[in-house]
mmCIF file of C-alpha atoms in Angstrom:
data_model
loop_
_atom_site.group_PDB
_atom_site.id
_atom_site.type_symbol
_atom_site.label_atom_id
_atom_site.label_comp_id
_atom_site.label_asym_id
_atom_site.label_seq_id
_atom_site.Cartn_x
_atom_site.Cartn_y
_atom_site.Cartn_z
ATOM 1 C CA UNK C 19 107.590 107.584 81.740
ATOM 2 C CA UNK C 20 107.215 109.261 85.162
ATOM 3 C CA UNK C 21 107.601 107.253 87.918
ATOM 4 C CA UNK C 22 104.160 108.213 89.751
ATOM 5 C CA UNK C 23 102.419 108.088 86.725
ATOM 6 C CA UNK C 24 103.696 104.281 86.144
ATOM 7 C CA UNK C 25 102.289 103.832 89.730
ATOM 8 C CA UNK C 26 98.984 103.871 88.560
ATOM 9 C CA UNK C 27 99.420 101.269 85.746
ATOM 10 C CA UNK C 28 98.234 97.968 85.991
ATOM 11 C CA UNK C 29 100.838 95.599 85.291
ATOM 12 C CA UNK C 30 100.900 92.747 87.516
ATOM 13 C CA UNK C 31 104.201 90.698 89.847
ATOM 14 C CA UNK C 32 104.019 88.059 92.108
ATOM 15 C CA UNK C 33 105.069 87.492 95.069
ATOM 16 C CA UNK C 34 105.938 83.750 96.447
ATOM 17 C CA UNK C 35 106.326 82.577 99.990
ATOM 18 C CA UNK C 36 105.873 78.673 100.914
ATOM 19 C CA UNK C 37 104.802 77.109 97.425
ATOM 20 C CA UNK C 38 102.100 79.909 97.315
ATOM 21 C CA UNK C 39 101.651 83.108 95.097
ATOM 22 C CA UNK C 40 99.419 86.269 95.320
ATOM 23 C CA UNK C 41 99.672 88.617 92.076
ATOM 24 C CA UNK C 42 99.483 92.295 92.851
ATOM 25 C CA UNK C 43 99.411 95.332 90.273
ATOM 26 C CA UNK C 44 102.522 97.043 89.919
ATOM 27 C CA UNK C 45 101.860 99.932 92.017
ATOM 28 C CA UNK C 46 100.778 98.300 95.163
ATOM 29 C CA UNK C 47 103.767 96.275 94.806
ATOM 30 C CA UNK C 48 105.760 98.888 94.371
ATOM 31 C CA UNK C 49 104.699 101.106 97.097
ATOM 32 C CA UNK C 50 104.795 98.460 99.389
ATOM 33 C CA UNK C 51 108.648 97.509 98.769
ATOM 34 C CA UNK C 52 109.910 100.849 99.515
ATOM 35 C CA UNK C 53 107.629 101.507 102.374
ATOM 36 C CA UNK C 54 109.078 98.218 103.238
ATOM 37 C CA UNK C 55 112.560 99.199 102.643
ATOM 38 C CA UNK C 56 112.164 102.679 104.846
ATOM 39 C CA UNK C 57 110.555 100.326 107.975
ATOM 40 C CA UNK C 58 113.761 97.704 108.109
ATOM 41 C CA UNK C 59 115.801 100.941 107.989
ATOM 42 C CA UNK C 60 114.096 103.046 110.436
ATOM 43 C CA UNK C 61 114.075 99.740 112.898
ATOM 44 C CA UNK C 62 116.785 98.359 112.159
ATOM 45 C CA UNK C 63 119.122 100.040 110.267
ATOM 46 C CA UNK C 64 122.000 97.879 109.216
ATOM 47 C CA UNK C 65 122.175 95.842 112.906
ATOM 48 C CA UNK C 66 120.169 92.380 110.936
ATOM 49 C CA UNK C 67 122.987 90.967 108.200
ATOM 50 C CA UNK C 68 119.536 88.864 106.642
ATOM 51 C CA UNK C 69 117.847 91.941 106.831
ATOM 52 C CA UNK C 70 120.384 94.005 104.864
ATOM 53 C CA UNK C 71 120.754 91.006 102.153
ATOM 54 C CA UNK C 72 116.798 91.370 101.619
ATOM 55 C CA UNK C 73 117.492 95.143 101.130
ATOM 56 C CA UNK C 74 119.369 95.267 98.089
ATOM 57 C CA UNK C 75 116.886 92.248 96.655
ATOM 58 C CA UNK C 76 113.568 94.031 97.185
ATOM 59 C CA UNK C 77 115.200 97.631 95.919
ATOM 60 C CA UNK C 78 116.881 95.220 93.107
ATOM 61 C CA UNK C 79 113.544 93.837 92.315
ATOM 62 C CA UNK C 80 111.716 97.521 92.647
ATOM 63 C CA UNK C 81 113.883 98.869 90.069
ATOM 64 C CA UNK C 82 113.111 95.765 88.091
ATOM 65 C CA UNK C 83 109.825 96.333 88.185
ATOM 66 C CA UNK C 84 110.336 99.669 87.369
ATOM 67 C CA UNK C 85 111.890 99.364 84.234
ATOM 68 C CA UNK C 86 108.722 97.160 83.167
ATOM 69 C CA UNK C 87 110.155 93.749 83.490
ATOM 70 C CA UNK C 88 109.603 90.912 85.240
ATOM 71 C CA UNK C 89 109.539 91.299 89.050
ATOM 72 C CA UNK C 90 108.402 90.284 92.398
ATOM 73 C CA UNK C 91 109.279 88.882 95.608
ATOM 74 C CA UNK C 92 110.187 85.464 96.446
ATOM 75 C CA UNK C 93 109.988 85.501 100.580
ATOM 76 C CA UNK C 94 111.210 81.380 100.486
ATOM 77 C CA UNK C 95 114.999 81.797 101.219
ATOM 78 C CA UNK C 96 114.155 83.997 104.464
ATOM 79 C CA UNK C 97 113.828 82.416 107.712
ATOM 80 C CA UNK C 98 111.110 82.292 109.697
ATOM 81 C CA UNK C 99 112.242 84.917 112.046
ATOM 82 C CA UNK C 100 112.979 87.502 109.359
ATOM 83 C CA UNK C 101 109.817 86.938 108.373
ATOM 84 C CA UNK C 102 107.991 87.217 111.410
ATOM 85 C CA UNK C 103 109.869 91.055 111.601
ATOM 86 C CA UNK C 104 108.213 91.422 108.053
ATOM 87 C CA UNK C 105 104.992 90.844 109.469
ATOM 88 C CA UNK C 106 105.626 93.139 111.963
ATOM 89 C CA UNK C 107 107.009 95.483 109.727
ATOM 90 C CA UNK C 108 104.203 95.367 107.175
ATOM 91 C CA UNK C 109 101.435 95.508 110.403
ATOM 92 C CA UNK C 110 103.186 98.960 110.889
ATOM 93 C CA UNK C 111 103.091 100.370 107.242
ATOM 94 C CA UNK C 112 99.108 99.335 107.542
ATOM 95 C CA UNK C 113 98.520 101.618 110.486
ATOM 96 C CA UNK C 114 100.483 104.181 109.309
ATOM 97 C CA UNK C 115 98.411 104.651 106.232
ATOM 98 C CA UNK C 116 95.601 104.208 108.169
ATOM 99 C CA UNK C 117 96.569 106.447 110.613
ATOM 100 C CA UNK C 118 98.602 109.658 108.793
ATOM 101 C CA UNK C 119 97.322 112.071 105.604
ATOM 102 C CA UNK C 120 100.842 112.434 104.793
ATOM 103 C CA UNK C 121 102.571 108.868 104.776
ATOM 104 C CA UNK C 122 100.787 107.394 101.954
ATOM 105 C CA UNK C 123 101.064 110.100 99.195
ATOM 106 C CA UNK C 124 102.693 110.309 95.810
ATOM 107 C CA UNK C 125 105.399 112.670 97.552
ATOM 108 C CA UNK C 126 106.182 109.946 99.805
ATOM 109 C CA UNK C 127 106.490 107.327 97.373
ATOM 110 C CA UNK C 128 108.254 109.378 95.174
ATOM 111 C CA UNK C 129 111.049 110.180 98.126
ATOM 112 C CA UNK C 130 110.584 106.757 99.011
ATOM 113 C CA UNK C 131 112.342 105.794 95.108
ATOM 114 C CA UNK C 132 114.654 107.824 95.411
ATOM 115 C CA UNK C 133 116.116 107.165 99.020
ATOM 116 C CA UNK C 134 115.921 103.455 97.731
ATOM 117 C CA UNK C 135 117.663 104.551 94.660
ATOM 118 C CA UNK C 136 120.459 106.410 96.555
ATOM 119 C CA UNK C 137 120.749 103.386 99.054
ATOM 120 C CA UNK C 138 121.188 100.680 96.233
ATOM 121 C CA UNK C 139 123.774 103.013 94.434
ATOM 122 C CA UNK C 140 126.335 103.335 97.561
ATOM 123 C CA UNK C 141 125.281 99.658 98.323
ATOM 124 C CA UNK C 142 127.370 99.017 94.890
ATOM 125 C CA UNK C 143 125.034 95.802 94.649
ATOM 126 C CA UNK C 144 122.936 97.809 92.178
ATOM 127 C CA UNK C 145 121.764 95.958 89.458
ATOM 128 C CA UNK C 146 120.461 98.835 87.719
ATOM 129 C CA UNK C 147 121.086 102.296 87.409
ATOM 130 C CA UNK C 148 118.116 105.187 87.122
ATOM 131 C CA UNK C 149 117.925 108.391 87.487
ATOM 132 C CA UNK C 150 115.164 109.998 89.391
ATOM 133 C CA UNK C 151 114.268 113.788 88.294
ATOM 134 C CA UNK C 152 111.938 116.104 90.945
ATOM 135 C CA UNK C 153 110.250 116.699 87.455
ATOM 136 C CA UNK C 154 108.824 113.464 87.338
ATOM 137 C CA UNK C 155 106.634 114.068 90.244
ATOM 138 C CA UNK C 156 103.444 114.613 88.878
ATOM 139 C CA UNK C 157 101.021 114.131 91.588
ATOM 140 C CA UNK C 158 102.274 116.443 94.462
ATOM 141 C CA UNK C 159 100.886 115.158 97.871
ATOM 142 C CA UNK C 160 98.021 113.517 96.697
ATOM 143 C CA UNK C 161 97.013 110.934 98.761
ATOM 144 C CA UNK C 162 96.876 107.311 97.507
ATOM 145 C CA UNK C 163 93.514 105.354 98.153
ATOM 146 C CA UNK C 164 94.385 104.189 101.766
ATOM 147 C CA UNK C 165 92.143 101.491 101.358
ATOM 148 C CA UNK C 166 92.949 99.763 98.274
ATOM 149 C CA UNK C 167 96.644 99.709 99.328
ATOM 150 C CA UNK C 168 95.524 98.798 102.797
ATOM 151 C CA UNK C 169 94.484 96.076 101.318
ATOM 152 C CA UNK C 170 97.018 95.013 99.294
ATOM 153 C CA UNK C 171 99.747 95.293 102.028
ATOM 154 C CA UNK C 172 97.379 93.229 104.486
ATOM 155 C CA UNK C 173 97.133 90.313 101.515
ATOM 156 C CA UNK C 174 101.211 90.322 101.640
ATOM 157 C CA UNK C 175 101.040 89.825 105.336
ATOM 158 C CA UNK C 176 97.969 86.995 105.218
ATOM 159 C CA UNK C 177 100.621 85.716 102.033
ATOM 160 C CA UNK C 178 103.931 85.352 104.831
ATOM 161 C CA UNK C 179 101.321 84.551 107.316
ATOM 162 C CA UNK C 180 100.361 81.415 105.753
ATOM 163 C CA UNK C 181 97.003 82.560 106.215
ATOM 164 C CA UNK C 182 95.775 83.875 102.500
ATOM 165 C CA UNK C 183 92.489 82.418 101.240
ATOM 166 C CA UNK C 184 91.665 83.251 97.389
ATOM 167 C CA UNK C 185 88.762 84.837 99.285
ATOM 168 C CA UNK C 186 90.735 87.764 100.474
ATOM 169 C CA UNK C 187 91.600 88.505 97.169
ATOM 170 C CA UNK C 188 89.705 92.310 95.779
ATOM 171 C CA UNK C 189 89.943 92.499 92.128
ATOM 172 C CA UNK C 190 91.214 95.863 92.191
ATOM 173 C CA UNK C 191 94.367 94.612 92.809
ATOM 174 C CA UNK C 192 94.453 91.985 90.755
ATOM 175 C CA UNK C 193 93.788 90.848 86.763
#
């Protein structure tokens, strides 16, 4: 099954902060862990020790998901100023697919996986092991509807937020 391709399928995870639970489609789940993944390492590298724990459990839980079984995020064991950077680090991955053609594209993604996939491997904390083949790229630099992930990042950041109202909620992104 080829990674990009499974992007577009619409199996659903949940992710849990505070007694509360929004349910995303795979993809936007997905694509919003490693984007996640490449904004604590461009800001912070490996300088936050909670930071670097949550690494190797969202890339964990990505290749989880990956592999088609259960998955998702559980944001309860964080403290409140870890996830007031995620916040912050999620407000960036908005503008940046708002703002840039070429950040939220299937080539991305796809290098995304597989800096993830290197990362967890010299971690040694992997709990699984893929392989990612160039082959499986199937969708070149097409770009991702903006909007619909938009979306679905800003309802993870309303989730941590405290702030989500089943109102927010677009069916395209959920069952």
């Amino acid at each position: 099954m080829a990674f990009l391709l499974y992007l577009s399928m619409s199996t659903e995870w949940s992710i849990n902060y505070k007694g509360n639970e929004l349910v995303l489609k795979d993809g936007f789940l997905i694509a919003y862990q490693l984007l996640l993944f490449e904004e604590i390492e461009w800001n912070y590298g490996s300088s936050d020790n909670e930071l670097n724990e949550f690494k190797i459990i969202l890339l964990n839980d990505t290749a989880t998901i990956y592999a088609g079984w259960w998955g998702g995020i559980d944001f309860t064991s964080l403290s409140e100023a870890t996830i007031n950077k995620l916040i912050q680090l999620t407000d960036s991955i908005i503008q940046k697919a708002r703002n840039s053609m070429n950040y939220l594209t299937a080539s991305h993604i796809y290098r995304s996986c597989k800096e993830a996939h290197d990362y967890l491997i010299s971690s040694g904390k992997s709990d699984w092991i893929f392989e990612f083949d160039s082959a499986e790229l199937i969708y070149g630099d097409e770009q991702l509807p903006i909007e619909n992930y938009s979306h679905a990042f800003h309802l993870i950041k309303l989730l941590m937020m405290g702030t989500l109202k089943h109102s927010d909620i677009n069916g395209l992104l959920v069952g």
